[in-house]
C-alpha cells in the first residue's frame, strides 16, 4: 500500500483528501455526504472533547442530552431559525418497514406507518431545547441555566468534504438561559474566549475573534461571534461560533421568568458550538506533503519509539531498555507507543508515523545503547538530534512544549503575513488571487454590497474583528463612506 | 415544590417514574417516547461511560464513529437482522422542508426532495459497519479489528419508560472482526465478563451471566450472551448483551480475508452493547422511598457538606473550616459539594440530597467545630455517626468503600433469596406472583414451549446460566425430558 499523497502545490484540495484518508483519520461511507471517523481521527476528537469539556465545566456548565428528533411544529416556532435550516433537513416520515411482497428478501416503507407529524432530524437543537426549558424555568432562582450537549447533527449539504462539511457531524452545542441581557452577552463573549483559547493553546492555531455581519449571522441570533482561522492555501475557516440570541427563542417558546422584584420577563439566551470540522482545520493548519503535523497537546500518540536492530540478541537488549524508557515517559504524562512489530522495516515505520503526525520519533539502535543515547526526530521541522538516555522524560517534555509553541508561531507568522489591506477594488481582486488570505478593507455596511462582492469574487466578510479600530474610509466596491475595515476572505 | 414520591409498596412503577423525575435524572420530551437526560442523570452516564471506556481500551479496543443513517439496501442485507428490526425503524424519506403557501409561517415536507433510497435511522449498526469493514479487511494482518462506538440509536418502541425503554437511547456498541471462530468466541465471552465486572464492581448490582435461548437471541446472532439483574420488585432486567455473530454479517456483506496459509475465508465477528438503560437498572437496584441510593463509585456527588448555623459569625467560622475539609477530600479523590446556599434550610437540603442519592452527607455546626467533629450520615442505611475532623479524608474514603460493598451485599442477598426452584407447573405459576424473582425450572428446550409459557404467565427465559449444572428433569409445562434448569422471570 503506497502512502504517497498529492503535494499541496500540485492540488491543495486533493492533498487534503489524500491526507485524511492515508493518515487514517476518516473514510467515505455508503451514505451520501456522511463519513466514517476512523479510530485515529476519533482519538483526536476525544482529545479535543476532553479538553473542551473541561473548559466548559470550569466555566460552570453541565452536560445533558436532548432528543435527536424535532417535531415539525416546534421546528417552525422560531421563524428565522426555521427558515435558515428548512432547506437542509433530513425528515423522518415513517416508523416501520415491511416485507416487499413483490421482491422476497427486500423491505419497503410501510405506508400505514406514516407519522401524524413529521420529525426533523436536528440540524441544531435550539427548538427542542427551548421547548424543554419552558418547563424548567419559572423564577430567577432557576437561572442561569448553563447546559452543553455533545451530539450528532444532520444538515443536508449539497457539496461535502471530509470533516469540513459533512451531512452528519459531531459537535457540542451550549444552550444557556439568563435573567439579564448583559449576563447573556457576557456568556456569549466568555464562550468565544474559551474557543479562542482552545484553538490557540491546544490546536496551536491562531484565530481572529470577531462578529459576523447580518448576512452571515446564525439563523435566529441577534449577534454571532466567531473565531476565524487561516488555512495554508490562504482560505479562511470559521472554527467556532457563539451566538447572542436575545429573547428570540424565549419569545418563540414562551419562556418567561419572575425576577427578584416579582416582574415577569422573557429569558435571555445564548448558544455556541464547535464541531468535528475542527479536525479538518487542524489538518490544514499545520500539515505538509509528508503527512499530518499534530500539536503535541492533542496528538493521540505524542512519541513513537522504533527499534533498529539486527538479530534477536540486539532486539532483546533494546527491548529491555525501551521498557524502562516507556515507563519513564508514561510517568511523565507522555503518550508513547513502542512499535516493534516485525511486519515492516524502520524506514516504512518512519514514513508511517510522519504521515500520522506523531510529534516526536525516537529511534534506538545497538550503537545508541552503547553510547547511552537515542536519536530523536521532530515531526514539524524534521530536525534530528541526539538525547542522552539519562533524564529522557524531561528532555522529551521540553521538546514537546517547544514543538507546540513553534508550530503555533509558524502558523501565526503565516497568518499575520497574509492579512493585507486593500484600498481599491482592483487591488482587492488582485490580492484575492495573488496573495490569498484575509483582506482588510472598507465596506459600506450593507448586505447588498456584501452579496455583490461575494457574487463577483467568492470572498465573504469573515468578521468584523473585536475591538476593531475605527477609521474613515470608502467602501471597496461602492465608494460609500465606511467607518472601519472588515476582514474579507474566500473561505471553507 | 414537594419532593414526595409514591412509595414502592403503593405502586412500584409510579415510584420509579416519580424518582427519575424528582431526582432530576430525566424528563419527558415533546417527542413521542424520547426523553431528555437532565444534567444529574447525564453526569451519572458520564461516570458509567468513563469507566466502561477505560475497560474497553484496556482490552484493546479503539473508538470510532459510523453514520447515523443506514441506506435501506444495506439494512436489508443480513436478513434476520433486518427482519428483527424492520418493524421499529424510523425512516428518513425526504431532505428538505418548504414554506406552506396555504399557511404562512408553516413548513411542509417538500415532495420534490424525496430520497431515491430511504435511510433507516440506525437501530443498531452492524449493517453500516460491516459494509465499511469490507473495505478495511483484506488479510489476517488487518485482524483482529476491535472497534467500539458511543452513539445514539432509535427503535420505535410502542410502550416506553424513562431510561428502560425509550425510542432514542444512548449506548455503546462494540463491533469486532476476527480470523478464527475461537477468537471471536473468546472476545464475546471477554466482553460479557467486562460487563459483569462493571455491573458488580461499579454499579454494585449482582448479575447472572448466561446465554439467551434462540427466541430471545439478537437478530442475526449465532449466540447471545447476557447479564441479567434482579430489580427490587422481583422483575429481571437484561443489563447487557454480547453476541457471537459467527460469519453471518461477513457473508451478508462479503467480508473475506486471506489467512497466513493464503487461504480465503469469511471473517468471524462479535457485537456487544450496554445503554442508558443501565441508569434505570441502577435506580431500581438500590433506591428506596426517600429517593436514589447511588453506589459511591458512580455517584456524581459522593459527599455533600451542609452547614448548620445561626448568624453570619458562625457561618464564617464554618466556611473557613469547610474550605480546608473540601480541599482535603478533593485531594483524596472524593467528589464533594459544599451546599451553603441560603435559599433553603438544612432540613430541606437533607431531603434533597437523600432524593439525589448522595452516598455521604456531612453536617457541620458551631458546636461540632468546637468539639472538632462533624456529623456524618450514610444515605444507604441512614445511620448517623460522628467523625473527628482530624484525618477526615481517610475516614470518608473508608466509609465510601463500606457503602459500595454494603449495597452490593444487600442487593446480592436480595437477589439470591429470590432464585427459587419450581418443580411443577402450579408451583411455577404460584411463585411468579407470590415470590417474584428468578425461577429455576426445567424446560424441554423448544421455542414453542417457551412461547406458551410466556403467553400464559408473561415470564420469559432470562438465560441459561454459564457453567449450568446438568441434571435430568421434566419440563415444567410439557413434562418432556430436560437436561438442565433455566432461569425464568418476568422482566423489564
PDB file of C-alpha atoms in Angstrom, chain A residues 174-427:
ATOM      1  CA  UNK A 174     -24.132  25.010  24.523  1.00  0.00           C
ATOM      2  CA  UNK A 175     -27.550  26.471  25.303  1.00  0.00           C
ATOM      3  CA  UNK A 176     -27.779  28.904  28.170  1.00  0.00           C
ATOM      4  CA  UNK A 177     -30.579  30.927  29.722  1.00  0.00           C
ATOM      5  CA  UNK A 178     -30.113  34.132  31.704  1.00  0.00           C
ATOM      6  CA  UNK A 179     -32.116  36.720  33.583  1.00  0.00           C
ATOM      7  CA  UNK A 180     -30.463  39.768  32.025  1.00  0.00           C
ATOM      8  CA  UNK A 181     -29.303  40.860  28.618  1.00  0.00           C
ATOM      9  CA  UNK A 182     -25.878  41.755  29.985  1.00  0.00           C
ATOM     10  CA  UNK A 183     -25.344  38.336  31.553  1.00  0.00           C
ATOM     11  CA  UNK A 184     -26.283  36.597  28.296  1.00  0.00           C
ATOM     12  CA  UNK A 185     -23.934  38.864  26.355  1.00  0.00           C
ATOM     13  CA  UNK A 186     -21.127  38.177  28.850  1.00  0.00           C
ATOM     14  CA  UNK A 187     -21.697  34.440  28.427  1.00  0.00           C
ATOM     15  CA  UNK A 188     -21.577  34.787  24.637  1.00  0.00           C
ATOM     16  CA  UNK A 189     -18.221  36.543  24.827  1.00  0.00           C
ATOM     17  CA  UNK A 190     -16.887  34.202  27.520  1.00  0.00           C
ATOM     18  CA  UNK A 191     -17.521  31.152  25.321  1.00  0.00           C
ATOM     19  CA  UNK A 192     -15.910  32.875  22.348  1.00  0.00           C
ATOM     20  CA  UNK A 193     -12.854  33.343  24.563  1.00  0.00           C
ATOM     21  CA  UNK A 194     -12.950  29.667  25.560  1.00  0.00           C
ATOM     22  CA  UNK A 195     -12.977  28.672  21.889  1.00  0.00           C
ATOM     23  CA  UNK A 196     -10.161  31.074  21.067  1.00  0.00           C
ATOM     24  CA  UNK A 197      -8.029  29.759  23.937  1.00  0.00           C
ATOM     25  CA  UNK A 198      -8.669  26.186  22.879  1.00  0.00           C
ATOM     26  CA  UNK A 199      -7.766  26.919  19.254  1.00  0.00           C
ATOM     27  CA  UNK A 200      -4.576  28.773  20.112  1.00  0.00           C
ATOM     28  CA  UNK A 201      -3.292  26.860  23.142  1.00  0.00           C
ATOM     29  CA  UNK A 202      -4.276  23.339  22.159  1.00  0.00           C
ATOM     30  CA  UNK A 203      -4.678  23.314  18.382  1.00  0.00           C
ATOM     31  CA  UNK A 204      -1.755  25.753  18.040  1.00  0.00           C
ATOM     32  CA  UNK A 205      -3.960  27.558  15.549  1.00  0.00           C
ATOM     33  CA  UNK A 206      -4.133  31.350  15.731  1.00  0.00           C
ATOM     34  CA  UNK A 207      -7.615  32.781  15.343  1.00  0.00           C
ATOM     35  CA  UNK A 208      -9.189  36.162  14.870  1.00  0.00           C
ATOM     36  CA  UNK A 209     -12.127  36.900  17.145  1.00  0.00           C
ATOM     37  CA  UNK A 210     -14.898  38.902  15.628  1.00  0.00           C
ATOM     38  CA  UNK A 211     -18.543  39.492  14.898  1.00  0.00           C
ATOM     39  CA  UNK A 212     -20.400  38.226  11.843  1.00  0.00           C
ATOM     40  CA  UNK A 213     -22.290  40.561   9.546  1.00  0.00           C
ATOM     41  CA  UNK A 214     -26.058  40.211   9.395  1.00  0.00           C
ATOM     42  CA  UNK A 215     -25.798  38.129   6.206  1.00  0.00           C
ATOM     43  CA  UNK A 216     -23.540  35.600   7.879  1.00  0.00           C
ATOM     44  CA  UNK A 217     -25.319  35.542  11.234  1.00  0.00           C
ATOM     45  CA  UNK A 218     -26.744  32.328  12.696  1.00  0.00           C
ATOM     46  CA  UNK A 219     -30.423  31.990  11.809  1.00  0.00           C
ATOM     47  CA  UNK A 220     -32.300  33.250  14.847  1.00  0.00           C
ATOM     48  CA  UNK A 221     -29.398  35.068  16.519  1.00  0.00           C
ATOM     49  CA  UNK A 222     -29.203  38.756  17.400  1.00  0.00           C
ATOM     50  CA  UNK A 223     -25.427  38.671  17.135  1.00  0.00           C
ATOM     51  CA  UNK A 224     -22.986  35.934  16.099  1.00  0.00           C
ATOM     52  CA  UNK A 225     -19.433  35.967  17.418  1.00  0.00           C
ATOM     53  CA  UNK A 226     -16.871  33.791  15.704  1.00  0.00           C
ATOM     54  CA  UNK A 227     -13.272  32.702  15.581  1.00  0.00           C
ATOM     55  CA  UNK A 228     -11.707  32.634  12.126  1.00  0.00           C
ATOM     56  CA  UNK A 229      -8.550  30.751  11.216  1.00  0.00           C
ATOM     57  CA  UNK A 230      -6.419  30.824   8.088  1.00  0.00           C
ATOM     58  CA  UNK A 231      -5.505  27.647   6.245  1.00  0.00           C
ATOM     59  CA  UNK A 232      -2.235  27.131   4.347  1.00  0.00           C
ATOM     60  CA  UNK A 233      -3.890  27.814   0.992  1.00  0.00           C
ATOM     61  CA  UNK A 234      -4.919  31.249   2.219  1.00  0.00           C
ATOM     62  CA  UNK A 235      -8.568  30.347   2.654  1.00  0.00           C
ATOM     63  CA  UNK A 236     -10.319  31.200   5.903  1.00  0.00           C
ATOM     64  CA  UNK A 237     -12.155  28.712   8.062  1.00  0.00           C
ATOM     65  CA  UNK A 238     -14.813  29.516  10.645  1.00  0.00           C
ATOM     66  CA  UNK A 239     -13.692  27.423  13.604  1.00  0.00           C
ATOM     67  CA  UNK A 240     -16.368  28.191  16.178  1.00  0.00           C
ATOM     68  CA  UNK A 241     -19.353  30.433  16.808  1.00  0.00           C
ATOM     69  CA  UNK A 242     -21.027  31.856  19.885  1.00  0.00           C
ATOM     70  CA  UNK A 243     -24.454  33.392  19.443  1.00  0.00           C
ATOM     71  CA  UNK A 244     -26.249  36.024  21.476  1.00  0.00           C
ATOM     72  CA  UNK A 245     -29.872  35.052  20.871  1.00  0.00           C
ATOM     73  CA  UNK A 246     -31.530  37.922  22.726  1.00  0.00           C
ATOM     74  CA  UNK A 247     -35.062  36.905  23.683  1.00  0.00           C
ATOM     75  CA  UNK A 248     -35.832  35.387  20.288  1.00  0.00           C
ATOM     76  CA  UNK A 249     -36.169  31.770  21.375  1.00  0.00           C
ATOM     77  CA  UNK A 250     -37.726  32.668  24.731  1.00  0.00           C
ATOM     78  CA  UNK A 251     -40.437  34.538  22.825  1.00  0.00           C
ATOM     79  CA  UNK A 252     -40.904  31.784  20.251  1.00  0.00           C
ATOM     80  CA  UNK A 253     -41.304  29.179  23.014  1.00  0.00           C
ATOM     81  CA  UNK A 254     -42.878  31.479  25.608  1.00  0.00           C
ATOM     82  CA  UNK A 255     -40.188  31.040  28.265  1.00  0.00           C
ATOM     83  CA  UNK A 256     -40.712  33.660  30.963  1.00  0.00           C
ATOM     84  CA  UNK A 257     -39.391  34.071  34.483  1.00  0.00           C
ATOM     85  CA  UNK A 258     -40.245  36.044  37.588  1.00  0.00           C
ATOM     86  CA  UNK A 259     -37.400  38.275  38.709  1.00  0.00           C
ATOM     87  CA  UNK A 260     -36.451  39.315  42.252  1.00  0.00           C
ATOM     88  CA  UNK A 261     -38.873  42.229  42.065  1.00  0.00           C
ATOM     89  CA  UNK A 262     -41.639  39.852  41.029  1.00  0.00           C
ATOM     90  CA  UNK A 263     -41.730  41.197  37.484  1.00  0.00           C
ATOM     91  CA  UNK A 264     -42.194  38.775  34.638  1.00  0.00           C
ATOM     92  CA  UNK A 265     -39.944  38.923  31.589  1.00  0.00           C
ATOM     93  CA  UNK A 266     -38.718  36.694  28.771  1.00  0.00           C
ATOM     94  CA  UNK A 267     -35.439  34.884  29.358  1.00  0.00           C
ATOM     95  CA  UNK A 268     -32.221  35.919  27.565  1.00  0.00           C
ATOM     96  CA  UNK A 269     -30.179  33.260  25.840  1.00  0.00           C
ATOM     97  CA  UNK A 270     -27.046  32.147  24.047  1.00  0.00           C
ATOM     98  CA  UNK A 271     -25.900  29.153  22.049  1.00  0.00           C
ATOM     99  CA  UNK A 272     -22.397  28.187  20.954  1.00  0.00           C
ATOM    100  CA  UNK A 273     -20.753  25.302  19.180  1.00  0.00           C
ATOM    101  CA  UNK A 274     -17.726  23.700  17.648  1.00  0.00           C
ATOM    102  CA  UNK A 275     -17.695  20.508  15.625  1.00  0.00           C
ATOM    103  CA  UNK A 276     -15.595  17.759  14.050  1.00  0.00           C
ATOM    104  CA  UNK A 277     -14.845  20.442  11.457  1.00  0.00           C
ATOM    105  CA  UNK A 278     -12.056  21.422  13.845  1.00  0.00           C
ATOM    106  CA  UNK A 279     -10.246  18.244  12.815  1.00  0.00           C
ATOM    107  CA  UNK A 280     -10.245  19.478   9.225  1.00  0.00           C
ATOM    108  CA  UNK A 281      -8.945  22.834  10.422  1.00  0.00           C
ATOM    109  CA  UNK A 282      -6.209  21.162  12.421  1.00  0.00           C
ATOM    110  CA  UNK A 283      -5.122  19.092   9.435  1.00  0.00           C
ATOM    111  CA  UNK A 284      -4.947  22.111   7.153  1.00  0.00           C
ATOM    112  CA  UNK A 285      -3.315  24.453   9.658  1.00  0.00           C
ATOM    113  CA  UNK A 286      -0.036  22.574  10.134  1.00  0.00           C
ATOM    114  CA  UNK A 287       0.426  19.565   7.881  1.00  0.00           C
ATOM    115  CA  UNK A 288       2.818  19.130   4.965  1.00  0.00           C
ATOM    116  CA  UNK A 289       3.482  16.892   1.976  1.00  0.00           C
ATOM    117  CA  UNK A 290       4.734  14.068   4.198  1.00  0.00           C
ATOM    118  CA  UNK A 291       1.524  13.982   6.183  1.00  0.00           C
ATOM    119  CA  UNK A 292      -0.057  15.321   9.333  1.00  0.00           C
ATOM    120  CA  UNK A 293       1.697  17.642  11.743  1.00  0.00           C
ATOM    121  CA  UNK A 294      -0.180  17.440  15.039  1.00  0.00           C
ATOM    122  CA  UNK A 295       0.203  19.672  18.077  1.00  0.00           C
ATOM    123  CA  UNK A 296       1.579  17.608  20.989  1.00  0.00           C
ATOM    124  CA  UNK A 297      -1.281  18.674  23.262  1.00  0.00           C
ATOM    125  CA  UNK A 298      -3.822  16.917  21.044  1.00  0.00           C
ATOM    126  CA  UNK A 299      -1.798  14.175  19.344  1.00  0.00           C
ATOM    127  CA  UNK A 300      -3.199  10.685  20.074  1.00  0.00           C
ATOM    128  CA  UNK A 301       0.405   9.427  20.153  1.00  0.00           C
ATOM    129  CA  UNK A 302       2.968  12.006  21.297  1.00  0.00           C
ATOM    130  CA  UNK A 303       6.072   9.871  20.996  1.00  0.00           C
ATOM    131  CA  UNK A 304       6.770   6.758  18.961  1.00  0.00           C
ATOM    132  CA  UNK A 305       9.811   4.590  19.620  1.00  0.00           C
ATOM    133  CA  UNK A 306      11.197   2.483  16.789  1.00  0.00           C
ATOM    134  CA  UNK A 307      13.918  -0.137  17.421  1.00  0.00           C
ATOM    135  CA  UNK A 308      16.754  -0.510  14.901  1.00  0.00           C
ATOM    136  CA  UNK A 309      18.387  -3.895  15.205  1.00  0.00           C
ATOM    137  CA  UNK A 310      19.978  -6.889  13.569  1.00  0.00           C
ATOM    138  CA  UNK A 311      19.135 -10.199  15.139  1.00  0.00           C
ATOM    139  CA  UNK A 312      17.286 -11.305  18.238  1.00  0.00           C
ATOM    140  CA  UNK A 313      20.112 -10.508  20.626  1.00  0.00           C
ATOM    141  CA  UNK A 314      20.203  -6.795  19.763  1.00  0.00           C
ATOM    142  CA  UNK A 315      16.404  -6.701  19.815  1.00  0.00           C
ATOM    143  CA  UNK A 316      16.378  -8.213  23.288  1.00  0.00           C
ATOM    144  CA  UNK A 317      18.773  -5.585  24.632  1.00  0.00           C
ATOM    145  CA  UNK A 318      16.794  -2.755  23.057  1.00  0.00           C
ATOM    146  CA  UNK A 319      13.504  -4.156  24.367  1.00  0.00           C
ATOM    147  CA  UNK A 320      14.852  -4.193  27.891  1.00  0.00           C
ATOM    148  CA  UNK A 321      15.969  -0.582  27.711  1.00  0.00           C
ATOM    149  CA  UNK A 322      12.816   0.610  25.971  1.00  0.00           C
ATOM    150  CA  UNK A 323      10.658  -0.976  28.648  1.00  0.00           C
ATOM    151  CA  UNK A 324      12.308   1.298  31.186  1.00  0.00           C
ATOM    152  CA  UNK A 325      12.094   4.354  28.931  1.00  0.00           C
ATOM    153  CA  UNK A 326       8.410   3.798  28.136  1.00  0.00           C
ATOM    154  CA  UNK A 327       7.664   3.591  31.845  1.00  0.00           C
ATOM    155  CA  UNK A 328       9.617   6.788  32.434  1.00  0.00           C
ATOM    156  CA  UNK A 329       7.809   8.655  29.634  1.00  0.00           C
ATOM    157  CA  UNK A 330       4.391   7.437  30.788  1.00  0.00           C
ATOM    158  CA  UNK A 331       5.153   8.578  34.318  1.00  0.00           C
ATOM    159  CA  UNK A 332       5.956  11.978  32.848  1.00  0.00           C
ATOM    160  CA  UNK A 333       2.423  12.002  31.381  1.00  0.00           C
ATOM    161  CA  UNK A 334       3.533  11.341  27.810  1.00  0.00           C
ATOM    162  CA  UNK A 335       1.518   9.122  25.461  1.00  0.00           C
ATOM    163  CA  UNK A 336       4.055   6.780  23.961  1.00  0.00           C
ATOM    164  CA  UNK A 337       3.932   3.860  21.551  1.00  0.00           C
ATOM    165  CA  UNK A 338       6.705   1.307  21.083  1.00  0.00           C
ATOM    166  CA  UNK A 339       6.380  -0.070  17.584  1.00  0.00           C
ATOM    167  CA  UNK A 340       8.450  -3.243  17.478  1.00  0.00           C
ATOM    168  CA  UNK A 341       6.157  -5.007  15.020  1.00  0.00           C
ATOM    169  CA  UNK A 342       8.156  -7.137  12.590  1.00  0.00           C
ATOM    170  CA  UNK A 343       5.779  -6.598   9.687  1.00  0.00           C
ATOM    171  CA  UNK A 344       7.600  -3.537   8.464  1.00  0.00           C
ATOM    172  CA  UNK A 345      11.116  -2.148   8.292  1.00  0.00           C
ATOM    173  CA  UNK A 346      12.165   1.009  10.207  1.00  0.00           C
ATOM    174  CA  UNK A 347      12.053   3.199   7.100  1.00  0.00           C
ATOM    175  CA  UNK A 348       8.462   2.204   6.465  1.00  0.00           C
ATOM    176  CA  UNK A 349       7.611   2.952  10.078  1.00  0.00           C
ATOM    177  CA  UNK A 350       9.300   6.365   9.923  1.00  0.00           C
ATOM    178  CA  UNK A 351       7.160   7.300   6.922  1.00  0.00           C
ATOM    179  CA  UNK A 352       4.028   5.908   8.561  1.00  0.00           C
ATOM    180  CA  UNK A 353       4.410   7.959  11.741  1.00  0.00           C
ATOM    181  CA  UNK A 354       5.291  11.035   9.736  1.00  0.00           C
ATOM    182  CA  UNK A 355       2.034  10.515   7.862  1.00  0.00           C
ATOM    183  CA  UNK A 356       0.222  10.229  11.170  1.00  0.00           C
ATOM    184  CA  UNK A 357       1.860  13.381  12.528  1.00  0.00           C
ATOM    185  CA  UNK A 358       3.372  11.870  15.672  1.00  0.00           C
ATOM    186  CA  UNK A 359       5.286  14.883  17.074  1.00  0.00           C
ATOM    187  CA  UNK A 360       8.401  13.060  18.283  1.00  0.00           C
ATOM    188  CA  UNK A 361      10.040   9.911  16.937  1.00  0.00           C
ATOM    189  CA  UNK A 362      12.733   8.139  18.903  1.00  0.00           C
ATOM    190  CA  UNK A 363      14.921   5.605  17.132  1.00  0.00           C
ATOM    191  CA  UNK A 364      17.122   3.363  19.211  1.00  0.00           C
ATOM    192  CA  UNK A 365      19.814   1.011  17.955  1.00  0.00           C
ATOM    193  CA  UNK A 366      22.564  -1.127  19.461  1.00  0.00           C
ATOM    194  CA  UNK A 367      25.219   1.555  18.984  1.00  0.00           C
ATOM    195  CA  UNK A 368      22.925   4.166  20.586  1.00  0.00           C
ATOM    196  CA  UNK A 369      22.550   1.887  23.559  1.00  0.00           C
ATOM    197  CA  UNK A 370      26.291   1.549  23.877  1.00  0.00           C
ATOM    198  CA  UNK A 371      26.607   5.345  23.821  1.00  0.00           C
ATOM    199  CA  UNK A 372      23.675   5.800  26.215  1.00  0.00           C
ATOM    200  CA  UNK A 373      21.804   7.970  23.703  1.00  0.00           C
ATOM    201  CA  UNK A 374      18.770   7.841  21.436  1.00  0.00           C
ATOM    202  CA  UNK A 375      18.100   9.517  18.113  1.00  0.00           C
ATOM    203  CA  UNK A 376      15.222  11.939  18.334  1.00  0.00           C
ATOM    204  CA  UNK A 377      13.390  13.418  15.330  1.00  0.00           C
ATOM    205  CA  UNK A 378      10.876  16.248  15.371  1.00  0.00           C
ATOM    206  CA  UNK A 379       7.946  15.789  13.024  1.00  0.00           C
ATOM    207  CA  UNK A 380       7.392  19.502  12.433  1.00  0.00           C
ATOM    208  CA  UNK A 381      10.902  20.534  11.336  1.00  0.00           C
ATOM    209  CA  UNK A 382      12.239  17.000  10.610  1.00  0.00           C
ATOM    210  CA  UNK A 383      15.288  18.045  12.615  1.00  0.00           C
ATOM    211  CA  UNK A 384      17.211  15.151  14.172  1.00  0.00           C
ATOM    212  CA  UNK A 385      19.097  15.297  17.436  1.00  0.00           C
ATOM    213  CA  UNK A 386      20.700  13.043  19.979  1.00  0.00           C
ATOM    214  CA  UNK A 387      19.333  12.861  23.532  1.00  0.00           C
ATOM    215  CA  UNK A 388      21.054  11.253  26.474  1.00  0.00           C
ATOM    216  CA  UNK A 389      19.095   8.339  27.865  1.00  0.00           C
ATOM    217  CA  UNK A 390      19.573   9.832  31.310  1.00  0.00           C
ATOM    218  CA  UNK A 391      16.659  12.102  32.124  1.00  0.00           C
ATOM    219  CA  UNK A 392      14.983  11.377  28.794  1.00  0.00           C
ATOM    220  CA  UNK A 393      11.498  12.191  30.162  1.00  0.00           C
ATOM    221  CA  UNK A 394      12.340  15.801  30.991  1.00  0.00           C
ATOM    222  CA  UNK A 395      14.090  16.347  27.654  1.00  0.00           C
ATOM    223  CA  UNK A 396      11.110  14.949  25.744  1.00  0.00           C
ATOM    224  CA  UNK A 397       8.658  17.116  27.672  1.00  0.00           C
ATOM    225  CA  UNK A 398      10.730  20.170  26.820  1.00  0.00           C
ATOM    226  CA  UNK A 399      10.796  19.164  23.186  1.00  0.00           C
ATOM    227  CA  UNK A 400       7.038  18.592  23.066  1.00  0.00           C
ATOM    228  CA  UNK A 401       6.460  22.020  24.594  1.00  0.00           C
ATOM    229  CA  UNK A 402       8.864  23.530  22.098  1.00  0.00           C
ATOM    230  CA  UNK A 403       7.049  21.894  19.187  1.00  0.00           C
ATOM    231  CA  UNK A 404       3.670  23.051  20.485  1.00  0.00           C
ATOM    232  CA  UNK A 405       4.974  26.587  20.701  1.00  0.00           C
ATOM    233  CA  UNK A 406       6.875  26.516  17.391  1.00  0.00           C
ATOM    234  CA  UNK A 407       4.001  25.294  15.259  1.00  0.00           C
ATOM    235  CA  UNK A 408       1.789  27.978  16.765  1.00  0.00           C
ATOM    236  CA  UNK A 409       4.372  30.638  15.968  1.00  0.00           C
ATOM    237  CA  UNK A 410       4.830  29.311  12.447  1.00  0.00           C
ATOM    238  CA  UNK A 411       1.068  29.345  11.838  1.00  0.00           C
ATOM    239  CA  UNK A 412       0.767  32.797  13.369  1.00  0.00           C
ATOM    240  CA  UNK A 413       3.558  34.239  11.227  1.00  0.00           C
ATOM    241  CA  UNK A 414       1.972  32.692   8.177  1.00  0.00           C
ATOM    242  CA  UNK A 415      -1.409  34.149   9.092  1.00  0.00           C
ATOM    243  CA  UNK A 416      -0.094  37.586  10.046  1.00  0.00           C
ATOM    244  CA  UNK A 417       1.767  37.890   6.743  1.00  0.00           C
ATOM    245  CA  UNK A 418      -1.497  37.230   4.980  1.00  0.00           C
ATOM    246  CA  UNK A 419      -3.593  39.980   6.479  1.00  0.00           C
ATOM    247  CA  UNK A 420      -3.333  42.647   3.817  1.00  0.00           C
ATOM    248  CA  UNK A 421      -5.037  45.956   3.401  1.00  0.00           C
ATOM    249  CA  UNK A 422      -6.752  46.693   0.109  1.00  0.00           C
ATOM    250  CA  UNK A 423      -7.793  50.218  -0.732  1.00  0.00           C
ATOM    251  CA  UNK A 424      -9.173  49.906  -4.241  1.00  0.00           C
ATOM    252  CA  UNK A 425     -11.385  47.343  -5.930  1.00  0.00           C
ATOM    253  CA  UNK A 426      -8.645  46.336  -8.343  1.00  0.00           C
ATOM    254  CA  UNK A 427      -6.219  45.834  -5.501  1.00  0.00           C
TER     255      UNK A 427
END
